[in-house]
């Protein structure tokens, strides 16, 4: 699955950093990887000499992570600061004069920590150089690698909007909740610390008095009187339950974190990105929280939306540009992929000034293509992951291409919203859009990822031009069609026994 040669090996060890062989950062990246591997081998040998076989193996296996070139990985960062980082912050020493000699195991851990700390500083510096050179996706990839090496890299954390608070890395929203004497409960979200025991016992605080959970549910039976659950970037109104609203909020925040990494070049100008990475003011003030309605049942959802959406029964979720609200419902028909799809539309529509009729000038395929791609969001170990050549949307795209369906990219780019949605082969167009979006994000380890962000920016701001795709990619439509053919027909043997429902 991975490309052969030194570059392929290095990418296999480290992950899908967005670069290609012509990228000027390649030589420095390769040199860094080779030096880092040598230092880890030296540490492994030291550990063996000091009878620390487990630490030696850990050092040797450190870079050998099973990354897939057709996925984007966003590390799930720890909230609590590392003990070693805390000791350093507080000026503590590992030993004092007169104390017993520091154990070899502790010394080994300190050596490993210092190696990763040094790598983190280097990667942060590379991230800044990359964004100054106009490689926004590459810069963000380097930034996230810097935080994988050292989650307590303060300058890197600041770029992502975190700050140190009581030995933890928190967002401004989280700090405000703690300062209001609230705690985050995995079932109930942010509630006053003094209420935790009573909530866990089945009581609820409503209009200044304590009532039972059953009485509380009765008061919030209609969406108009629903519970309001707030996260850092979302305001969720639900008549389902507090617990399900909190779960939805966590998934929406996951989507937001991954989307923010992939499409920084969409919602921020190059100048704003450079300022952000340099630790200077520059990025626009965050807009109002995204609004979401989450209904207890499909029937509640249908009843609320039917008047303005006569075919609402056919949907599993909806984002309305008119109300600027995303609508979902719980129960057996709840579909998390649809939720990610519609919430992606919401993020693109509301994260900058946009045209409410985005797609009316063509390239409508990009709007649906990125939404179906984000449906693949899931967790793998300590990472949020998007993509996968075997995701169901990509499998359908590959199978349809093999079956002979393909609208040349130049013709597809001319399709506006209506021509796309009323096309006799609209389902196949959705599959092709998924395949093309995947291509733009992952081909040559992210070669066209920044271009896609710029194309989407043109589409959503109503400035779309037929020249957008060749302008931002530097390739003709025919060249892109040929590259896509090579890309989409890889690993054809995997399609042998796969089928999809029409």
Coordinates of C-alpha atoms in Angstrom, one line a residue:
X1 CA 0.0 0.0 0.0
X2 CA 2.9 2.4 0.6
X3 CA 5.2 3.8 -2.0
X4 CA 8.6 2.1 -2.3
X5 CA 12.0 3.7 -1.7
X6 CA 13.4 6.0 1.0
X7 CA 10.5 8.4 0.9
X8 CA 7.9 5.7 1.2
X9 CA 9.8 4.1 4.2
X10 CA 10.0 7.5 5.9
X11 CA 6.3 8.2 5.4
X12 CA 5.5 4.7 6.6
X13 CA 7.4 5.4 9.8
X14 CA 6.0 8.8 10.4
X15 CA 2.6 9.2 8.7
X16 CA 1.1 11.1 5.8
X17 CA 2.9 14.4 6.0
X18 CA 1.6 16.4 3.0
X19 CA 4.6 16.6 0.6
X20 CA 5.8 15.3 -2.7
X21 CA 9.2 14.7 -4.2
X22 CA 9.4 18.2 -5.6
X23 CA 8.7 19.8 -2.2
X24 CA 11.7 21.9 -1.0
X25 CA 11.1 20.5 2.6
X26 CA 11.8 16.9 1.5
X27 CA 15.5 16.9 1.9
X28 CA 15.4 18.4 5.4
X29 CA 12.6 16.0 6.3
X30 CA 14.6 13.0 5.2
X31 CA 17.7 14.2 7.0
X32 CA 15.7 14.8 10.2
X33 CA 14.2 11.3 10.1
X34 CA 17.5 9.7 9.5
X35 CA 19.2 11.6 12.4
X36 CA 16.3 10.9 14.7
X37 CA 16.4 7.2 13.9
X38 CA 20.1 7.1 14.7
X39 CA 19.6 8.9 18.0
X40 CA 16.9 6.4 18.9
X41 CA 19.2 3.5 18.1
X42 CA 21.9 5.0 20.3
X43 CA 19.4 5.3 23.1
X44 CA 18.3 1.7 22.5
X45 CA 21.9 0.5 22.8
X46 CA 22.4 2.5 26.0
X47 CA 19.3 0.9 27.4
X48 CA 20.6 -2.6 26.5
X49 CA 23.9 -1.8 28.2
X50 CA 22.0 -0.9 31.3
X51 CA 19.8 -4.0 31.4
X52 CA 16.7 -2.1 30.2
X53 CA 15.4 -4.4 27.3
X54 CA 11.8 -3.1 27.4
X55 CA 13.0 0.5 27.0
X56 CA 15.4 -0.5 24.3
X57 CA 12.6 -2.1 22.3
X58 CA 10.3 1.0 22.9
X59 CA 13.0 3.2 21.4
X60 CA 13.5 1.0 18.4
X61 CA 9.8 0.7 17.7
X62 CA 9.0 4.3 18.3
X63 CA 8.8 5.5 14.7
X64 CA 7.3 2.3 13.3
X65 CA 3.7 3.3 13.4
X66 CA 1.2 1.6 11.0
X67 CA 0.1 4.7 9.2
X68 CA -1.9 4.5 5.9
X69 CA -1.1 7.0 3.1
X70 CA -4.8 7.2 2.3
X71 CA -5.8 8.5 5.7
X72 CA -5.4 11.7 7.7
X73 CA -4.4 11.2 11.3
X74 CA -5.1 13.8 14.0
X75 CA -3.5 13.0 17.3
X76 CA -5.8 12.9 20.4
X77 CA -3.8 15.1 22.7
X78 CA -3.7 14.5 26.5
X79 CA -5.3 17.1 28.7
X80 CA -3.0 16.5 31.7
X81 CA 0.6 17.8 31.5
X82 CA 3.3 15.1 31.5
X83 CA 5.0 14.5 34.9
X84 CA 8.4 15.2 33.4
X85 CA 7.3 18.4 31.9
X86 CA 5.7 19.4 35.2
X87 CA 8.9 18.7 37.0
X88 CA 10.8 20.8 34.6
X89 CA 8.3 23.6 34.8
X90 CA 8.5 23.7 38.6
X91 CA 12.3 23.5 38.5
X92 CA 12.5 20.1 40.2
X93 CA 15.7 18.0 39.8
X94 CA 15.7 14.3 39.6
X95 CA 18.2 14.0 42.4
X96 CA 20.0 16.1 45.0
X97 CA 23.4 15.9 46.5
X98 CA 23.5 13.2 49.1
X99 CA 20.5 11.4 47.6
X100 CA 20.8 7.9 46.2
X101 CA 22.0 7.6 42.6
X102 CA 19.3 8.1 40.0
X103 CA 18.1 4.7 38.7
X104 CA 19.1 3.8 35.2
X105 CA 15.4 3.4 34.2
X106 CA 14.7 7.0 35.2
X107 CA 17.8 8.2 33.3
X108 CA 16.6 6.3 30.2
X109 CA 13.1 7.9 30.5
X110 CA 14.7 11.3 30.8
X111 CA 16.9 10.7 27.7
X112 CA 13.9 9.6 25.7
X113 CA 11.9 12.6 26.9
X114 CA 14.7 15.0 25.9
X115 CA 15.0 13.4 22.4
X116 CA 11.3 13.9 21.8
X117 CA 11.3 17.4 23.3
X118 CA 14.1 18.3 20.9
X119 CA 12.3 16.8 17.9
X120 CA 9.2 18.7 18.9
X121 CA 11.0 22.1 18.8
X122 CA 12.5 21.2 15.4
X123 CA 9.1 20.3 14.0
X124 CA 7.5 23.4 15.3
X125 CA 10.2 25.5 13.6
X126 CA 9.6 23.5 10.3
X127 CA 5.9 24.2 10.6
X128 CA 6.5 27.9 10.7
X129 CA 8.8 27.8 7.8
X130 CA 6.3 25.7 5.8
X131 CA 3.4 28.1 6.3
X132 CA 5.7 31.1 5.5
X133 CA 6.5 29.3 2.2
X134 CA 2.7 28.9 1.5
X135 CA 2.5 25.2 2.4
X136 CA -0.4 25.4 4.9
X137 CA -1.4 21.8 5.1
X138 CA 2.3 20.7 5.4
X139 CA 2.8 23.3 8.2
X140 CA -0.2 22.0 10.1
X141 CA 1.0 18.4 9.7
X142 CA 4.4 19.4 11.1
X143 CA 2.6 21.2 14.0
X144 CA 0.7 18.1 14.9
X145 CA 3.8 15.9 14.7
X146 CA 5.5 18.4 17.1
X147 CA 2.7 17.9 19.5
X148 CA 2.9 14.1 19.2
X149 CA 6.5 14.3 20.2
X150 CA 5.8 16.7 23.1
X151 CA 2.2 17.4 23.9
X152 CA 3.5 20.0 26.3
X153 CA 5.1 22.2 23.7
X154 CA 3.5 25.4 24.8
X155 CA 4.0 27.4 21.6
X156 CA 2.4 24.6 19.6
X157 CA -0.5 24.2 22.0
X158 CA -1.1 28.0 21.8
X159 CA -1.6 27.7 18.0
X160 CA -4.4 25.2 18.5
X161 CA -6.1 27.5 21.1
X162 CA -5.0 25.8 24.3
X163 CA -3.5 27.4 27.4
X164 CA -2.0 26.1 30.6
X165 CA -4.4 26.0 33.5
X166 CA -3.8 24.1 36.8
X167 CA -1.3 21.7 35.1
X168 CA -3.7 21.0 32.2
X169 CA -4.1 22.1 28.6
X170 CA -7.5 23.7 28.2
X171 CA -9.5 25.8 25.8
X172 CA -10.8 29.2 26.9
X173 CA -14.3 27.7 27.0
X174 CA -13.1 25.0 29.4
X175 CA -11.3 27.5 31.6
X176 CA -14.4 29.6 31.8
X177 CA -16.5 26.6 32.9
X178 CA -14.0 25.6 35.6
X179 CA -13.8 29.2 36.8
X180 CA -17.6 29.1 37.1
X181 CA -17.1 26.1 39.5
X182 CA -18.3 23.5 37.0
X183 CA -16.8 20.2 36.1
X184 CA -17.2 18.1 32.9
X185 CA -19.1 14.9 33.5
X186 CA -19.0 12.2 30.8
X187 CA -22.8 11.8 31.1
X188 CA -24.1 15.2 31.9
X189 CA -21.5 17.5 30.3
X190 CA -20.6 20.8 32.2
X191 CA -22.5 20.9 35.5
X192 CA -21.8 22.7 38.8
X193 CA -19.4 20.7 40.9
X194 CA -21.8 20.8 43.8
X195 CA -24.5 19.0 41.6
X196 CA -22.6 15.9 40.6
X197 CA -23.7 13.5 43.3
X198 CA -27.3 14.4 43.0
X199 CA -27.3 14.1 39.2
X200 CA -25.7 10.7 39.5
X201 CA -28.4 9.8 42.0
X202 CA -31.1 10.6 39.5
X203 CA -32.1 14.1 40.4
X204 CA -32.0 17.2 38.2
X205 CA -31.9 20.9 39.0
X206 CA -34.6 22.8 37.2
X207 CA -35.8 26.4 37.7
X208 CA -34.2 26.7 41.1
X209 CA -35.3 23.4 42.6
X210 CA -34.5 19.7 42.5
X211 CA -36.8 17.3 40.7
X212 CA -36.6 13.7 39.5
X213 CA -35.0 12.8 36.1
X214 CA -38.5 11.7 35.0
X215 CA -40.0 15.0 35.8
X216 CA -37.2 16.8 34.1
X217 CA -37.7 14.7 30.9
X218 CA -41.4 15.6 30.9
X219 CA -40.6 19.3 31.1
X220 CA -38.2 19.0 28.1
X221 CA -40.4 16.8 26.0
X222 CA -40.8 19.3 23.2
X223 CA -37.8 20.7 21.2
X224 CA -39.1 24.3 22.1
X225 CA -38.4 23.5 25.7
X226 CA -35.4 21.2 25.1
X227 CA -32.2 21.0 27.1
X228 CA -29.4 23.3 26.0
X229 CA -26.0 21.7 25.9
X230 CA -23.0 23.8 25.1
X231 CA -19.5 22.8 24.0
X232 CA -16.6 24.9 22.9
X233 CA -18.0 25.4 19.4
X234 CA -21.6 24.2 19.5
X235 CA -24.9 24.9 21.1
X236 CA -27.2 21.9 21.0
X237 CA -30.9 22.0 21.8
X238 CA -32.4 18.5 22.4
X239 CA -35.6 16.9 23.6
X240 CA -33.9 13.5 23.5
X241 CA -31.9 13.5 26.8
X242 CA -28.9 15.2 28.4
X243 CA -26.8 12.1 28.0
X244 CA -27.4 11.8 24.2
X245 CA -26.9 15.5 23.7
X246 CA -23.5 15.3 25.4
X247 CA -22.5 12.4 23.2
X248 CA -23.5 14.3 20.1
X249 CA -21.5 17.3 21.3
X250 CA -18.4 15.2 21.7
X251 CA -18.7 13.8 18.2
X252 CA -19.3 17.3 16.8
X253 CA -16.2 18.6 18.6
X254 CA -14.2 15.7 17.1
X255 CA -15.3 16.7 13.6
X256 CA -14.4 20.3 14.3
X257 CA -10.9 19.4 15.4
X258 CA -10.2 17.4 12.3
X259 CA -11.9 19.8 9.9
X260 CA -9.9 22.7 11.4
X261 CA -6.6 20.9 10.6
X262 CA -7.6 19.9 7.1
X263 CA -9.0 23.2 6.0
X264 CA -7.1 26.0 7.8
X265 CA -6.5 27.4 4.3
X266 CA -10.2 27.7 3.7
X267 CA -11.2 29.9 6.7
X268 CA -8.0 31.9 7.1
X269 CA -5.9 33.9 4.8
X270 CA -2.2 33.1 4.3
X271 CA -1.2 36.2 6.3
X272 CA -3.5 35.1 9.1
X273 CA -2.0 31.6 9.1
X274 CA 1.6 32.9 9.3
X275 CA 0.6 35.3 12.2
X276 CA -1.1 32.4 14.0
X277 CA 2.0 30.2 13.7
X278 CA 4.3 33.0 14.8
X279 CA 2.2 33.5 17.9
X280 CA 0.8 36.9 16.9
X281 CA -2.8 38.2 16.6
X282 CA -4.2 37.7 13.1
X283 CA -6.9 35.1 13.0
X284 CA -10.4 36.5 13.0
X285 CA -12.4 36.4 16.2
X286 CA -14.4 33.1 16.5
X287 CA -17.9 33.4 15.3
X288 CA -21.1 32.5 17.2
X289 CA -21.4 28.8 18.2
X290 CA -22.9 26.5 15.6
X291 CA -26.5 25.7 16.3
X292 CA -27.8 22.1 16.3
X293 CA -31.3 20.6 17.0
X294 CA -31.3 17.0 18.1
X295 CA -34.8 15.4 18.2
X296 CA -35.8 12.4 20.4
X297 CA -37.5 10.7 17.5
X298 CA -37.7 10.7 13.7
X299 CA -41.4 11.7 14.0
X300 CA -40.5 14.8 16.1
X301 CA -37.9 15.7 13.4
X302 CA -40.4 15.2 10.6
X303 CA -43.1 17.2 12.3
X304 CA -40.8 20.2 13.0
X305 CA -39.3 20.4 9.5
X306 CA -42.1 19.2 7.2
X307 CA -43.7 22.6 6.6
X308 CA -40.6 24.0 4.8
X309 CA -39.2 20.6 3.7
X310 CA -42.0 18.5 2.2
X311 CA -39.6 15.5 1.5
X312 CA -38.1 15.6 5.0
X313 CA -39.1 11.9 5.5
X314 CA -36.5 10.9 3.0
X315 CA -33.6 12.4 5.0
X316 CA -31.5 11.2 7.9
X317 CA -30.3 14.7 8.8
X318 CA -30.4 18.3 7.4
X319 CA -28.4 21.5 7.5
X320 CA -30.4 24.6 6.6
X321 CA -28.6 27.6 5.3
X322 CA -31.8 29.6 6.0
X323 CA -32.0 28.9 9.7
X324 CA -28.2 28.2 10.1
X325 CA -29.2 25.1 12.1
X326 CA -28.2 21.4 11.7
X327 CA -31.1 19.0 12.5
X328 CA -30.7 15.4 13.6
X329 CA -32.7 12.8 15.4
X330 CA -32.0 9.8 17.7
X331 CA -33.3 6.3 17.7
X332 CA -32.7 3.3 15.5
X333 CA -32.4 5.4 12.3
X334 CA -29.7 7.7 13.7
X335 CA -26.8 7.7 11.3
X336 CA -23.5 9.1 12.5
X337 CA -22.2 9.3 8.9
X338 CA -25.1 11.6 8.0
X339 CA -24.4 13.7 11.1
X340 CA -20.8 14.2 10.0
X341 CA -21.9 15.0 6.5
X342 CA -24.4 17.7 7.4
X343 CA -22.3 19.1 10.1
X344 CA -19.5 19.5 7.5
X345 CA -21.8 21.6 5.4
X346 CA -22.4 23.7 8.4
X347 CA -18.7 24.3 9.2
X348 CA -18.0 25.4 5.6
X349 CA -21.0 27.6 5.4
X350 CA -20.6 29.3 8.8
X351 CA -16.8 29.6 9.3
X352 CA -16.4 32.6 7.0
X353 CA -18.6 35.0 5.0
X354 CA -20.2 32.8 2.3
X355 CA -22.7 32.8 -0.5
X356 CA -26.0 31.2 0.7
X357 CA -26.3 29.7 -2.8
X358 CA -22.8 28.2 -2.8
X359 CA -22.3 26.1 -5.9
X360 CA -24.5 28.1 -8.2
X361 CA -21.5 29.0 -10.3
X362 CA -20.2 25.5 -10.7
X363 CA -17.9 23.1 -8.9
X364 CA -20.8 22.0 -6.8
X365 CA -19.2 18.5 -6.7
X366 CA -16.7 19.9 -4.1
X367 CA -19.4 20.7 -1.6
X368 CA -20.8 17.2 -1.6
X369 CA -17.4 15.5 -2.2
X370 CA -15.9 16.9 1.0
X371 CA -19.0 16.2 3.0
X372 CA -19.1 12.5 2.0
X373 CA -15.4 12.2 2.7
X374 CA -15.8 13.5 6.2
X375 CA -18.4 10.8 6.8
X376 CA -15.4 8.4 7.2
X377 CA -14.3 10.1 10.5
X378 CA -13.5 7.5 13.1
X379 CA -11.0 6.8 15.8
X380 CA -8.0 4.4 15.5
X381 CA -6.0 4.1 18.8
X382 CA -4.9 7.6 19.8
X383 CA -5.9 9.3 16.6
X384 CA -9.0 10.8 14.9
X385 CA -8.9 9.4 11.3
X386 CA -10.4 10.5 8.0
X387 CA -10.2 8.6 4.8
X388 CA -9.2 5.1 3.9
X389 CA -9.1 3.6 0.4
X390 CA -11.5 0.9 1.6
X391 CA -14.1 3.3 3.1
X392 CA -17.6 2.5 1.7
X393 CA -17.7 5.8 -0.2
X394 CA -14.3 5.1 -1.8
X395 CA -15.2 1.5 -2.6
X396 CA -18.3 2.7 -4.5
X397 CA -16.3 5.4 -6.3
X398 CA -13.7 2.8 -7.4
X399 CA -16.2 0.2 -8.5
X400 CA -18.2 2.8 -10.5
X401 CA -15.0 4.0 -12.2
X402 CA -14.1 0.5 -13.0
X403 CA -17.6 0.0 -14.5
X404 CA -17.0 2.9 -16.9
X405 CA -18.7 5.8 -15.1
X406 CA -16.7 9.0 -15.1
X407 CA -17.6 12.6 -16.0
X408 CA -14.4 14.4 -17.1
X409 CA -13.4 16.9 -14.5
X410 CA -13.8 19.9 -16.7
X411 CA -17.4 18.9 -17.4
X412 CA -18.0 18.2 -13.7
X413 CA -16.6 21.6 -12.8
X414 CA -19.3 23.3 -15.0
X415 CA -22.1 21.7 -13.1
X416 CA -23.9 24.0 -10.7
X417 CA -26.2 22.9 -7.9
X418 CA -29.2 22.2 -10.0
X419 CA -27.4 20.4 -12.9
X420 CA -25.7 18.2 -10.4
X421 CA -28.6 17.3 -8.2
X422 CA -31.0 16.7 -11.1
X423 CA -28.5 14.7 -13.1
X424 CA -30.0 11.3 -14.1
X425 CA -26.9 9.6 -12.6
X426 CA -26.8 11.8 -9.4
X427 CA -25.9 8.8 -7.2
X428 CA -23.0 7.9 -9.4
X429 CA -21.9 11.6 -9.3
X430 CA -21.8 11.5 -5.5
X431 CA -19.5 8.5 -5.8
X432 CA -17.3 10.3 -8.3
X433 CA -17.2 13.4 -6.1
X434 CA -16.1 11.2 -3.1
X435 CA -13.3 9.7 -5.2
X436 CA -12.1 13.0 -6.6
X437 CA -12.1 14.6 -3.1
X438 CA -10.1 11.7 -1.7
X439 CA -7.7 12.2 -4.6
X440 CA -7.3 15.9 -3.9
X441 CA -6.6 15.3 -0.2
X442 CA -4.4 12.2 -0.4
X443 CA -2.7 12.0 -3.9
X444 CA 1.1 12.2 -3.5
X445 CA 0.6 12.6 0.3
X446 CA -1.4 15.8 0.1
X447 CA -0.1 17.5 -3.0
X448 CA -3.4 19.1 -3.8
X449 CA -4.8 19.5 -0.3
X450 CA -4.2 23.3 -0.1
X451 CA -5.6 23.6 -3.6
X452 CA -8.8 21.9 -2.6
X453 CA -9.2 24.4 0.3
X454 CA -8.7 27.3 -2.1
X455 CA -11.2 25.8 -4.6
X456 CA -13.8 25.3 -1.8
X457 CA -13.2 28.9 -0.7
X458 CA -14.0 30.2 -4.2
X459 CA -17.1 27.9 -4.3
X460 CA -18.5 29.0 -1.0
X461 CA -17.8 32.7 -1.4
X462 CA -19.5 32.9 -4.8
X463 CA -16.2 33.6 -6.6
X464 CA -16.0 30.3 -8.4
X465 CA -14.4 30.3 -11.8
X466 CA -14.0 27.5 -14.3
X467 CA -10.2 28.3 -14.0
X468 CA -10.1 27.7 -10.2
X469 CA -9.0 24.0 -10.4
X470 CA -6.2 24.4 -12.9
X471 CA -5.1 27.7 -11.3
X472 CA -4.7 26.3 -7.8
X473 CA -3.4 22.8 -8.8
X474 CA -1.0 24.0 -11.6
X475 CA -2.3 21.2 -13.8
X476 CA -4.7 21.1 -16.8
X477 CA -8.0 19.3 -16.5
X478 CA -6.7 16.5 -18.8
X479 CA -3.6 16.0 -16.6
X480 CA -5.7 15.8 -13.5
X481 CA -8.1 13.2 -15.2
X482 CA -5.0 11.1 -16.0
X483 CA -3.6 11.3 -12.5
X484 CA -7.0 10.5 -11.1
X485 CA -7.2 7.4 -13.3
X486 CA -3.9 6.1 -11.9
X487 CA -4.9 6.9 -8.4
X488 CA -8.4 5.4 -8.4
X489 CA -7.4 2.2 -10.1
X490 CA -4.8 1.2 -7.5
X491 CA -5.4 -2.0 -5.5
X492 CA -8.0 -3.2 -8.0
X493 CA -7.9 -6.7 -6.4
X494 CA -9.7 -5.4 -3.3
X495 CA -12.8 -4.8 -5.4
X496 CA -13.2 -8.4 -6.5
X497 CA -15.8 -9.5 -3.9
X498 CA -17.2 -6.1 -2.9
X499 CA -20.7 -5.0 -3.8
X500 CA -22.9 -2.0 -3.0
X501 CA -26.6 -1.4 -2.9
X502 CA -28.0 1.0 -5.5

